[in-house]
Amino acid sequence: MRYFLGIIGGGPAGYTAAEKASKAGQSVVLFEQNALGGTCLNVGCIPTKTLLYSAKQYYNATHADKYGVAAEQVSFDYVKMQQRKTKVVRKLVAGIKAKLNNEFCTVVNGFATVTPSSSEGVWQCLCNDEAYECENILICTGSTNFVPPIPGIQDNPCVWDSTAALDAKELPASVAIVGGGVIGMEFATLYHELGISVTVIEAMPTILPNLDQEVVTILRDKYEKAGIRILTNTKVSRLDNGVVTCDTAEGTLTIEADKVLVSVGRRANIKGLEALTELEYNRGAIVVDDFMRTNLPNVYAAGDVTGKIMLAHVAARQAEVAVCRMLKQIPLQRIAYNAIPSVVYTNPEIASVGITENEMDCEVHRLPMTFSGRFVAENEGETGLCKMLIDKKTHSVMGVHMIGNPCSEFIAAASFAVRMGYTVAEFQQVVFPHPTVSEILKEVL
Ligand code: NAD
């Protein structure tokens, strides 16, 4: 059978592309070896946010007195939290299945490989001993947790990656987290809010090194005061079960924990592409242009496998751009990497978009979140921060960085301003509903 598009991988990039191309009436075959939804839905964004929400309910209940509420003998059941997580994931996976259930889309469950076909200008996907001819290929095979070469890490029963941590039926009494990046800090939040002793070990001078450091400092101060141990400039040199040996400027340090969660980044999945011998890679990720084209004709890639920005919403947008290019839809779209929002689901949340201060000499506006009435009403004892970065010459909004709940819910308004190149004068004409925390975006100017 011959298809317009063969998609390898059913994560946010894969299912978005399948939906878009099949809705346009093109025949699509999508190959997925596990469940539809990929890392994000099955072992990433959605399960972590579900568990984090349960943990936040428990944490808020145990800290309810500051809102005039007495909650006594509050407890939690981690097995029930896990069961709810499974239910949420199943529901969303079913939703994706339903979206792809149309006459133009075929979903094949299995591991696919791609090869050049004997027919000119067509690629062949092989899966479960069947061959599928495809005019276009979209590779969206995602990424896997990186295992650093630390002595004692392999086959260590105390070591978890994020997938194992999400799957655990029981909570440990203490956790050492290697890597203070996004995954590390979200799991630190989860475990801390459930009353577990947490140590974060980060090799760089700061946790969340890619984010606005003023915002990160607020988080770090709060977490350290709350009892999370955060070690920066600290490199793990070996692991012996739960004993973590680290090198610091002051010498060797030993930390003991029931479990060691290793979250030091992810690497592109390129298995199954071996027959594409000419395919170009850079540092293990597939090289793509602005239209998500690889160097091979009619072969596209989207999502984590491109090694650009490993976020589900980037993957989905890249997939839209790729399909738009395949369908030759005019005007051809490109992805605006300068306006990608990102959120770290700590408590308080961090949300950002656009440039950071060290990338450009810009005008910086800053204001505590407490200038929002709704924030004060709902965030007892918190200060938060909103920063807006303005181009000194054009007066356009270049970046926004926030800490304070629920900034994840309105960072999209800032993304919109950055994407559309709004000037301060234009942005000030936007009306924000009162009372909402989003008003801070206007107050800050
Ligand atoms: P990351 O790159 O965000 O952080 C890894 C951290 O580990 C870095 O701070 C790095 O300096 C540190 N590190 C590296 N080697 C180390 C070592 N040997 N010892 C100590 N520290 C070390 O990677 P991640 O947290 O694993 O996340 C993987 C990807 O998933 C990222 O691209 C992230 O953006 C994405 N993700 C996003 C979200 C979200 O959007 N909320 C949530 C989870 C994951």
Tab-separated table of C-alpha atoms and ligand atoms in Angstrom:
chain	number	residue	atom	x	y	z
A	1	MET	CA	0.000	0.000	0.000
A	2	ARG	CA	1.286	3.475	-0.815
A	3	TYR	CA	0.802	6.448	1.547
A	4	PHE	CA	1.329	10.178	1.228
A	5	LEU	CA	2.997	10.271	4.652
A	6	GLY	CA	4.682	7.711	6.890
A	7	ILE	CA	5.195	8.875	10.467
A	8	ILE	CA	7.630	7.122	12.789
A	9	GLY	CA	6.563	7.780	16.378
A	10	GLY	CA	3.198	8.645	17.916
A	11	GLY	CA	4.161	11.363	20.420
A	12	PRO	CA	3.049	15.013	20.257
A	13	ALA	CA	4.893	15.525	16.939
A	14	GLY	CA	3.639	12.280	15.386
A	15	TYR	CA	-0.004	12.476	16.363
A	16	THR	CA	-0.225	16.194	15.505
A	17	ALA	CA	1.182	15.545	12.036
A	18	ALA	CA	-1.107	12.543	11.518
A	19	GLU	CA	-4.158	14.566	12.474
A	20	LYS	CA	-3.225	17.540	10.299
A	21	ALA	CA	-2.307	15.554	7.176
A	22	SER	CA	-5.266	13.168	7.408
A	23	LYS	CA	-7.679	16.068	7.957
A	24	ALA	CA	-6.328	17.511	4.719
A	25	GLY	CA	-7.414	14.274	3.035
A	26	GLN	CA	-3.939	12.749	2.645
A	27	SER	CA	-3.275	9.082	3.408
A	28	VAL	CA	-1.161	8.652	6.525
A	29	VAL	CA	0.404	5.654	8.242
A	30	LEU	CA	1.713	6.190	11.760
A	31	PHE	CA	3.961	3.659	13.491
A	32	GLU	CA	4.176	3.513	17.286
A	33	GLN	CA	5.864	0.727	19.229
A	34	ASN	CA	4.319	1.637	22.596
A	35	ALA	CA	1.225	3.652	23.482
A	36	LEU	CA	0.118	6.680	21.448
A	37	GLY	CA	1.062	9.954	23.152
A	38	GLY	CA	4.794	9.248	23.473
A	39	THR	CA	6.919	10.331	26.411
A	40	CYS	CA	4.817	13.431	27.155
A	41	LEU	CA	1.581	11.614	27.667
A	42	ASN	CA	2.747	8.273	29.038
A	43	VAL	CA	5.923	8.892	31.049
A	44	GLY	CA	6.488	12.654	31.016
A	45	CYS	CA	4.420	15.842	31.198
A	46	ILE	CA	0.997	14.401	31.974
A	47	PRO	CA	1.839	11.772	34.634
A	48	THR	CA	4.202	14.179	36.438
A	49	LYS	CA	1.637	16.976	36.436
A	50	THR	CA	-1.029	14.570	37.714
A	51	LEU	CA	1.152	13.408	40.611
A	52	LEU	CA	2.286	16.984	41.284
A	53	TYR	CA	-1.337	18.047	41.531
A	54	SER	CA	-2.059	15.335	44.110
A	55	ALA	CA	1.042	16.356	46.066
A	56	LYS	CA	-0.037	20.007	45.951
A	57	GLN	CA	-3.486	19.106	47.316
A	58	TYR	CA	-1.837	17.335	50.239
A	59	TYR	CA	0.685	20.117	50.792
A	60	ASN	CA	-1.976	22.839	50.666
A	61	ALA	CA	-4.144	20.905	53.107
A	62	THR	CA	-1.250	20.647	55.549
A	63	HIS	CA	-0.597	24.398	55.178
A	64	ALA	CA	-4.255	25.465	55.168
A	65	ASP	CA	-4.125	27.312	58.480
A	66	LYS	CA	-2.685	30.399	56.774
A	67	TYR	CA	-5.997	30.690	54.928
A	68	GLY	CA	-8.022	30.264	58.119
A	69	VAL	CA	-8.753	26.592	57.509
A	70	ALA	CA	-7.985	23.908	60.060
A	71	ALA	CA	-7.323	20.539	58.464
A	72	GLU	CA	-6.316	17.873	60.932
A	73	GLN	CA	-4.868	14.423	60.412
A	74	VAL	CA	-4.330	14.986	56.708
A	75	SER	CA	-2.839	11.970	54.984
A	76	PHE	CA	-2.296	10.643	51.483
A	77	ASP	CA	-2.357	7.316	49.715
A	78	TYR	CA	0.400	7.110	47.081
A	79	VAL	CA	-1.134	4.019	45.487
A	80	LYS	CA	-4.368	5.956	44.906
A	81	MET	CA	-2.373	8.872	43.496
A	82	GLN	CA	-0.722	6.435	41.095
A	83	GLN	CA	-4.064	4.895	40.142
A	84	ARG	CA	-5.445	8.329	39.325
A	85	LYS	CA	-2.338	9.076	37.241
A	86	THR	CA	-2.945	5.879	35.231
A	87	LYS	CA	-6.612	6.814	34.738
A	88	VAL	CA	-5.696	10.313	33.479
A	89	VAL	CA	-3.112	8.928	31.051
A	90	ARG	CA	-5.528	6.271	29.713
A	91	LYS	CA	-8.223	8.859	29.142
A	92	LEU	CA	-5.896	11.130	27.170
A	93	VAL	CA	-4.421	8.271	25.135
A	94	ALA	CA	-7.974	7.258	24.210
A	95	GLY	CA	-8.596	10.859	23.141
A	96	ILE	CA	-5.652	10.723	20.740
A	97	LYS	CA	-6.800	7.370	19.361
A	98	ALA	CA	-10.206	8.905	18.696
A	99	LYS	CA	-8.660	11.897	16.903
A	100	LEU	CA	-6.733	9.593	14.576
A	101	ASN	CA	-9.701	7.369	13.907
A	102	ASN	CA	-10.536	8.574	10.421
A	103	GLU	CA	-10.583	7.010	6.953
A	104	PHE	CA	-7.256	8.566	5.934
A	105	CYS	CA	-5.192	7.512	8.948
A	106	THR	CA	-3.768	4.069	9.708
A	107	VAL	CA	-2.067	3.448	13.048
A	108	VAL	CA	0.307	0.485	13.200
A	109	ASN	CA	1.520	-0.811	16.553
A	110	GLY	CA	5.133	-1.908	16.213
A	111	PHE	CA	8.760	-0.843	15.766
A	112	ALA	CA	9.338	0.613	12.294
A	113	THR	CA	12.511	1.044	10.301
A	114	VAL	CA	12.949	3.285	7.255
A	115	THR	CA	14.776	2.346	4.070
A	116	PRO	CA	15.079	3.817	0.590
A	117	SER	CA	12.581	2.075	-1.678
A	118	SER	CA	13.266	0.421	-5.044
A	119	SER	CA	10.713	2.806	-6.602
A	120	GLU	CA	12.082	6.250	-7.414
A	121	GLY	CA	11.211	9.030	-4.960
A	122	VAL	CA	9.489	6.757	-2.453
A	123	TRP	CA	10.593	5.591	0.985
A	124	GLN	CA	9.765	2.295	2.584
A	125	CYS	CA	8.812	1.684	6.201
A	126	LEU	CA	9.074	-1.853	7.504
A	127	CYS	CA	7.022	-2.849	10.519
A	128	ASN	CA	5.840	-6.252	11.773
A	129	ASP	CA	7.208	-7.832	8.537
A	130	GLU	CA	5.011	-5.589	6.375
A	131	ALA	CA	6.298	-2.966	3.925
A	132	TYR	CA	4.645	0.439	3.544
A	133	GLU	CA	5.569	2.745	0.645
A	134	CYS	CA	5.535	6.427	1.622
A	135	GLU	CA	6.040	9.541	-0.487
A	136	ASN	CA	7.033	11.563	2.583
A	137	ILE	CA	8.521	10.487	5.884
A	138	LEU	CA	8.294	12.314	9.199
A	139	ILE	CA	10.729	11.033	11.813
A	140	CYS	CA	9.518	11.841	15.301
A	141	THR	CA	11.080	9.114	17.371
A	142	GLY	CA	11.606	11.310	20.443
A	143	SER	CA	14.303	10.953	23.075
A	144	THR	CA	15.347	8.789	26.006
A	145	ASN	CA	16.782	9.627	29.422
A	146	PHE	CA	20.548	10.008	29.182
A	147	VAL	CA	22.577	7.728	31.438
A	148	PRO	CA	25.841	9.505	32.328
A	149	PRO	CA	29.028	7.431	32.606
A	150	ILE	CA	29.172	7.523	36.424
A	151	PRO	CA	30.861	4.465	37.969
A	152	GLY	CA	28.278	2.347	39.811
A	153	ILE	CA	25.249	3.666	37.917
A	154	GLN	CA	24.597	0.583	35.761
A	155	ASP	CA	22.384	-2.134	37.283
A	156	ASN	CA	22.207	-0.176	40.533
A	157	PRO	CA	18.886	-1.078	42.239
A	158	CYS	CA	18.770	2.329	43.952
A	159	VAL	CA	19.021	4.304	40.724
A	160	TRP	CA	15.889	5.633	39.044
A	161	ASP	CA	15.361	7.555	35.863
A	162	SER	CA	12.196	9.661	35.582
A	163	THR	CA	10.254	6.762	34.046
A	164	ALA	CA	11.100	4.408	36.922
A	165	ALA	CA	10.315	7.125	39.468
A	166	LEU	CA	6.894	7.725	37.915
A	167	ASP	CA	6.196	4.016	37.942
A	168	ALA	CA	7.161	3.373	41.580
A	169	LYS	CA	4.342	2.033	43.709
A	170	GLU	CA	6.003	3.073	46.955
A	171	LEU	CA	7.723	6.234	48.042
A	172	PRO	CA	11.274	6.131	49.392
A	173	ALA	CA	12.108	7.898	52.676
A	174	SER	CA	14.839	9.959	51.024
A	175	VAL	CA	15.858	10.846	47.470
A	176	ALA	CA	19.060	12.243	45.991
A	177	ILE	CA	18.402	13.896	42.638
A	178	VAL	CA	21.340	14.112	40.240
A	179	GLY	CA	20.733	17.070	37.907
A	180	GLY	CA	18.939	20.235	39.009
A	181	GLY	CA	17.302	20.838	35.626
A	182	VAL	CA	13.612	20.820	34.813
A	183	ILE	CA	12.970	17.141	35.586
A	184	GLY	CA	15.107	17.276	38.722
A	185	MET	CA	13.337	20.319	40.188
A	186	GLU	CA	9.856	19.020	39.370
A	187	PHE	CA	10.558	15.724	41.119
A	188	ALA	CA	12.166	17.623	44.006
A	189	THR	CA	8.832	19.458	44.337
A	190	LEU	CA	6.799	16.261	44.225
A	191	TYR	CA	8.841	14.455	46.860
A	192	HIS	CA	9.288	17.455	49.135
A	193	GLU	CA	5.544	18.170	49.170
A	194	LEU	CA	4.919	14.550	50.146
A	195	GLY	CA	7.299	14.911	53.091
A	196	ILE	CA	10.334	13.083	51.681
A	197	SER	CA	13.875	14.235	52.388
A	198	VAL	CA	15.325	15.623	49.120
A	199	THR	CA	18.888	16.496	48.080
A	200	VAL	CA	19.503	18.015	44.638
A	201	ILE	CA	23.000	17.645	43.184
A	202	GLU	CA	23.787	19.971	40.287
A	203	ALA	CA	27.119	20.140	38.450
A	204	MET	CA	26.682	23.759	37.304
A	205	PRO	CA	26.949	26.814	39.607
A	206	THR	CA	23.140	27.068	39.646
A	207	ILE	CA	20.028	24.925	39.359
A	208	LEU	CA	17.918	25.496	36.228
A	209	PRO	CA	20.950	27.095	34.552
A	210	ASN	CA	19.116	28.074	31.364
A	211	LEU	CA	16.476	30.213	33.090
A	212	ASP	CA	16.427	33.802	34.374
A	213	GLN	CA	18.626	33.629	37.439
A	214	GLU	CA	16.736	36.213	39.503
A	215	VAL	CA	13.658	34.035	39.246
A	216	VAL	CA	15.659	30.876	39.980
A	217	THR	CA	17.178	32.461	43.101
A	218	ILE	CA	13.681	33.085	44.499
A	219	LEU	CA	12.841	29.412	44.010
A	220	ARG	CA	16.119	28.224	45.470
A	221	ASP	CA	15.787	30.419	48.572
A	222	LYS	CA	12.270	29.182	49.186
A	223	TYR	CA	13.170	25.527	48.682
A	224	GLU	CA	16.260	25.726	50.888
A	225	LYS	CA	14.268	27.399	53.674
A	226	ALA	CA	11.670	24.643	53.334
A	227	GLY	CA	14.381	22.027	53.876
A	228	ILE	CA	15.377	20.864	50.391
A	229	ARG	CA	19.138	20.481	50.259
A	230	ILE	CA	20.536	21.978	47.058
A	231	LEU	CA	24.177	21.402	46.182
A	232	THR	CA	25.547	23.273	43.167
A	233	ASN	CA	29.043	23.088	41.636
A	234	THR	CA	28.872	19.478	42.742
A	235	LYS	CA	29.767	16.549	40.491
A	236	VAL	CA	28.858	12.960	41.215
A	237	SER	CA	31.970	10.811	40.951
A	238	ARG	CA	30.515	7.416	41.882
A	239	LEU	CA	27.499	5.548	43.181
A	240	ASP	CA	27.435	2.579	45.538
A	241	ASN	CA	23.778	1.587	45.836
A	242	GLY	CA	22.266	4.665	47.506
A	243	VAL	CA	25.585	6.186	48.527
A	244	VAL	CA	26.435	9.103	46.246
A	245	THR	CA	30.028	10.305	46.263
A	246	CYS	CA	30.461	13.857	44.993
A	247	ASP	CA	33.380	16.141	44.183
A	248	THR	CA	33.073	19.739	45.338
A	249	ALA	CA	35.514	22.636	45.610
A	250	GLU	CA	35.771	21.848	49.339
A	251	GLY	CA	36.550	18.176	48.770
A	252	THR	CA	34.649	14.899	48.655
A	253	LEU	CA	31.104	14.705	49.959
A	254	THR	CA	28.973	11.625	50.582
A	255	ILE	CA	25.190	11.599	50.485
A	256	GLU	CA	23.042	8.636	51.390
A	257	ALA	CA	19.558	8.175	50.042
A	258	ASP	CA	17.041	5.374	49.495
A	259	LYS	CA	16.769	6.263	45.830
A	260	VAL	CA	18.947	8.229	43.416
A	261	LEU	CA	17.000	9.875	40.620
A	262	VAL	CA	19.256	10.666	37.670
A	263	SER	CA	17.906	13.486	35.470
A	264	VAL	CA	20.800	14.925	33.499
A	265	GLY	CA	19.159	15.434	30.124
A	266	ARG	CA	17.802	13.362	27.276
A	267	ARG	CA	19.216	12.045	23.979
A	268	ALA	CA	17.573	11.642	20.564
A	269	ASN	CA	16.242	8.181	19.601
A	270	ILE	CA	17.740	7.280	16.239
A	271	LYS	CA	17.313	3.500	16.262
A	272	GLY	CA	15.600	2.187	13.137
A	273	LEU	CA	17.132	4.837	10.878
A	274	GLU	CA	20.395	2.980	10.220
A	275	ALA	CA	19.513	2.319	6.557
A	276	LEU	CA	19.358	6.067	5.909
A	277	THR	CA	23.126	6.169	5.696
A	278	GLU	CA	23.241	9.695	4.241
A	279	LEU	CA	21.011	11.244	6.941
A	280	GLU	CA	22.790	14.187	8.557
A	281	TYR	CA	23.176	14.393	12.336
A	282	ASN	CA	24.623	16.975	14.688
A	283	ARG	CA	25.639	15.776	18.159
A	284	GLY	CA	23.388	12.748	17.804
A	285	ALA	CA	20.266	14.662	16.686
A	286	ILE	CA	18.819	14.905	13.162
A	287	VAL	CA	19.673	18.168	11.375
A	288	VAL	CA	16.619	19.995	10.004
A	289	ASP	CA	15.998	23.319	8.280
A	290	ASP	CA	13.303	25.877	9.159
A	291	PHE	CA	10.691	23.728	7.407
A	292	MET	CA	11.745	20.598	9.333
A	293	ARG	CA	13.327	19.090	6.200
A	294	THR	CA	16.327	16.819	6.643
A	295	ASN	CA	19.052	16.593	3.999
A	296	LEU	CA	17.202	13.632	2.359
A	297	PRO	CA	14.430	14.415	-0.148
A	298	ASN	CA	10.919	14.295	1.378
A	299	VAL	CA	12.282	13.135	4.729
A	300	TYR	CA	11.312	15.430	7.601
A	301	ALA	CA	11.934	15.276	11.345
A	302	ALA	CA	10.161	16.907	14.281
A	303	GLY	CA	10.309	16.835	18.081
A	304	ASP	CA	13.067	15.781	20.476
A	305	VAL	CA	14.868	13.790	17.748
A	306	THR	CA	15.873	17.123	16.170
A	307	GLY	CA	17.616	18.117	19.420
A	308	LYS	CA	16.251	21.689	19.180
A	309	ILE	CA	14.131	22.458	22.242
A	310	MET	CA	12.895	19.298	23.924
A	311	LEU	CA	9.343	20.372	24.729
A	312	ALA	CA	6.070	18.756	23.671
A	313	HIS	CA	4.590	22.013	22.379
A	314	VAL	CA	7.685	22.625	20.241
A	315	ALA	CA	7.353	19.107	18.821
A	316	ALA	CA	3.708	19.685	17.933
A	317	ARG	CA	4.444	23.005	16.244
A	318	GLN	CA	7.399	21.539	14.342
A	319	ALA	CA	5.073	18.805	13.090
A	320	GLU	CA	2.539	21.387	11.875
A	321	VAL	CA	5.310	23.235	10.026
A	322	ALA	CA	6.526	19.985	8.428
A	323	VAL	CA	3.069	18.968	7.216
A	324	CYS	CA	2.379	22.488	5.944
A	325	ARG	CA	5.598	22.214	3.882
A	326	MET	CA	4.715	18.751	2.539
A	327	LEU	CA	1.272	19.978	1.510
A	328	LYS	CA	2.893	23.077	0.000
A	329	GLN	CA	0.375	25.210	1.867
A	330	ILE	CA	0.916	28.901	1.159
A	331	PRO	CA	2.156	30.900	2.975
A	332	LEU	CA	4.780	28.363	4.052
A	333	GLN	CA	5.186	28.467	7.820
A	334	ARG	CA	8.308	28.479	9.942
A	335	ILE	CA	8.579	27.906	13.645
A	336	ALA	CA	9.288	31.021	15.728
A	337	TYR	CA	11.915	29.700	18.135
A	338	ASN	CA	12.227	33.166	19.713
A	339	ALA	CA	8.716	32.924	21.159
A	340	ILE	CA	8.570	29.452	22.711
A	341	PRO	CA	7.089	29.541	26.201
A	342	SER	CA	8.410	27.186	28.840
A	343	VAL	CA	7.168	26.278	32.287
A	344	VAL	CA	8.778	24.555	35.241
A	345	TYR	CA	6.097	23.032	37.464
A	346	THR	CA	7.709	23.789	40.762
A	347	ASN	CA	5.675	25.411	43.546
A	348	PRO	CA	5.671	28.320	42.818
A	349	GLU	CA	5.685	27.771	39.092
A	350	ILE	CA	8.222	29.394	36.790
A	351	ALA	CA	7.158	30.491	33.304
A	352	SER	CA	9.206	32.226	30.654
A	353	VAL	CA	9.351	33.177	27.022
A	354	GLY	CA	11.889	34.917	24.819
A	355	ILE	CA	15.350	36.200	25.566
A	356	THR	CA	17.052	36.367	28.951
A	357	GLU	CA	18.892	39.460	30.215
A	358	ASN	CA	22.339	38.122	29.389
A	359	GLU	CA	21.419	37.609	25.727
A	360	MET	CA	20.790	41.282	24.916
A	361	ASP	CA	21.236	44.764	26.362
A	362	CYS	CA	17.588	45.554	27.030
A	363	GLU	CA	15.352	47.612	29.282
A	364	VAL	CA	14.261	45.455	32.225
A	365	HIS	CA	10.943	46.073	33.976
A	366	ARG	CA	10.378	44.099	37.160
A	367	LEU	CA	7.597	43.899	39.691
A	368	PRO	CA	6.712	41.542	42.529
A	369	MET	CA	3.604	39.488	41.796
A	370	THR	CA	2.064	41.047	44.904
A	371	PHE	CA	1.098	44.004	42.703
A	372	SER	CA	-1.720	41.719	41.526
A	373	GLY	CA	-4.679	41.696	43.945
A	374	ARG	CA	-5.634	38.152	43.001
A	375	PHE	CA	-2.077	36.972	43.670
A	376	VAL	CA	-2.147	38.481	47.177
A	377	ALA	CA	-5.549	36.920	47.851
A	378	GLU	CA	-4.421	33.433	46.883
A	379	ASN	CA	-0.689	33.255	47.668
A	380	GLU	CA	-0.264	33.951	51.364
A	381	GLY	CA	3.366	34.613	52.256
A	382	GLU	CA	4.593	34.632	48.649
A	383	THR	CA	6.148	37.538	46.764
A	384	GLY	CA	6.795	36.226	43.260
A	385	LEU	CA	8.341	38.210	40.449
A	386	CYS	CA	7.467	39.309	36.929
A	387	LYS	CA	10.172	40.635	34.597
A	388	MET	CA	9.599	42.037	31.146
A	389	LEU	CA	12.501	42.671	28.762
A	390	ILE	CA	12.066	45.440	26.212
A	391	ASP	CA	14.215	46.202	23.161
A	392	LYS	CA	15.783	49.626	23.818
A	393	LYS	CA	15.535	50.657	20.155
A	394	THR	CA	12.221	49.222	18.925
A	395	HIS	CA	10.440	49.183	22.314
A	396	SER	CA	9.088	45.712	21.518
A	397	VAL	CA	8.559	42.980	24.088
A	398	MET	CA	11.498	40.551	23.849
A	399	GLY	CA	11.100	38.319	26.897
A	400	VAL	CA	9.057	37.669	30.022
A	401	HIS	CA	10.151	35.697	33.095
A	402	MET	CA	7.891	34.980	36.028
A	403	ILE	CA	7.726	33.057	39.260
A	404	GLY	CA	4.431	32.797	41.126
A	405	ASN	CA	1.273	30.709	40.784
A	406	PRO	CA	-0.399	30.302	38.338
A	407	CYS	CA	1.950	31.997	35.845
A	408	SER	CA	1.936	28.881	33.628
A	409	GLU	CA	-1.661	29.736	32.779
A	410	PHE	CA	-0.992	33.161	31.283
A	411	ILE	CA	2.557	32.996	29.887
A	412	ALA	CA	0.794	32.409	26.524
A	413	ALA	CA	-0.259	36.093	26.546
A	414	ALA	CA	3.405	37.066	26.786
A	415	SER	CA	4.325	34.558	24.054
A	416	PHE	CA	1.755	36.176	21.850
A	417	ALA	CA	3.324	39.607	22.408
A	418	VAL	CA	6.837	38.307	21.674
A	419	ARG	CA	5.678	36.330	18.630
A	420	MET	CA	3.799	39.264	17.114
A	421	GLY	CA	6.565	41.745	17.983
A	422	TYR	CA	4.228	43.932	20.049
A	423	THR	CA	5.661	47.227	21.227
A	424	VAL	CA	5.017	48.404	24.771
A	425	ALA	CA	2.424	50.883	23.432
A	426	GLU	CA	0.588	48.088	21.591
A	427	PHE	CA	0.736	45.681	24.518
A	428	GLN	CA	-0.666	48.328	26.840
A	429	GLN	CA	-3.839	48.439	24.751
A	430	VAL	CA	-4.658	44.839	25.673
A	431	VAL	CA	-7.305	44.496	28.389
A	432	PHE	CA	-6.656	41.871	31.057
A	433	PRO	CA	-9.532	40.589	33.178
A	434	HIS	CA	-9.673	41.809	36.778
A	435	PRO	CA	-8.931	40.350	39.221
A	436	THR	CA	-6.510	37.884	37.676
A	437	VAL	CA	-2.807	37.349	38.223
A	438	SER	CA	-2.331	37.966	34.473
A	439	GLU	CA	-2.787	41.693	35.128
A	440	ILE	CA	0.815	41.688	36.328
A	441	LEU	CA	1.873	41.672	32.645
A	442	LYS	CA	0.387	45.131	32.267
A	443	GLU	CA	1.342	46.388	35.725
A	444	VAL	CA	4.993	45.558	35.117
A	445	LEU	CA	5.283	48.117	32.300
B	1	NAD	P1	17.933	19.468	31.685
B	1	NAD	O1	18.884	19.684	30.585
B	1	NAD	O2	16.806	20.418	31.903
B	1	NAD	O3	18.742	19.442	33.077
B	1	NAD	C1	19.786	18.566	33.333
B	1	NAD	C2	20.638	19.175	34.441
B	1	NAD	O4	21.571	18.220	34.864
B	1	NAD	C3	21.415	20.400	34.006
B	1	NAD	O5	21.172	21.448	34.917
B	1	NAD	C4	22.863	19.927	34.046
B	1	NAD	O6	23.777	20.948	34.384
B	1	NAD	C5	22.815	18.854	35.097
B	1	NAD	N1	23.839	17.820	34.995
B	1	NAD	C6	24.303	17.231	33.873
B	1	NAD	N2	25.189	16.263	34.187
B	1	NAD	C7	25.277	16.259	35.552
B	1	NAD	C8	26.005	15.473	36.496
B	1	NAD	N3	26.802	14.468	36.096
B	1	NAD	N4	25.868	15.735	37.813
B	1	NAD	C9	25.033	16.720	38.221
B	1	NAD	N5	24.325	17.489	37.370
B	1	NAD	C10	24.419	17.252	36.063
B	1	NAD	O7	17.425	17.962	31.507
B	1	NAD	P2	16.269	17.182	32.265
B	1	NAD	O8	15.873	17.873	33.517
B	1	NAD	O9	16.760	15.783	32.357
B	1	NAD	O10	15.067	17.269	31.248
B	1	NAD	C11	15.182	16.669	29.930
B	1	NAD	C12	14.369	17.410	28.915
B	1	NAD	O11	12.982	17.276	29.183
B	1	NAD	C13	14.695	18.894	28.910
B	1	NAD	O12	14.849	19.318	27.589
B	1	NAD	C14	13.490	19.521	29.545
B	1	NAD	O13	13.222	20.827	29.055
B	1	NAD	C15	12.372	18.547	29.184
B	1	NAD	N6	11.328	18.626	30.224
B	1	NAD	C16	10.486	19.697	30.219
B	1	NAD	C17	9.545	19.822	31.222
B	1	NAD	C18	8.620	21.005	31.222
B	1	NAD	O14	8.500	21.663	30.195
B	1	NAD	N7	7.983	21.341	32.336
B	1	NAD	C19	9.459	18.873	32.234
B	1	NAD	C20	10.355	17.826	32.214
B	1	NAD	C21	11.283	17.701	31.199
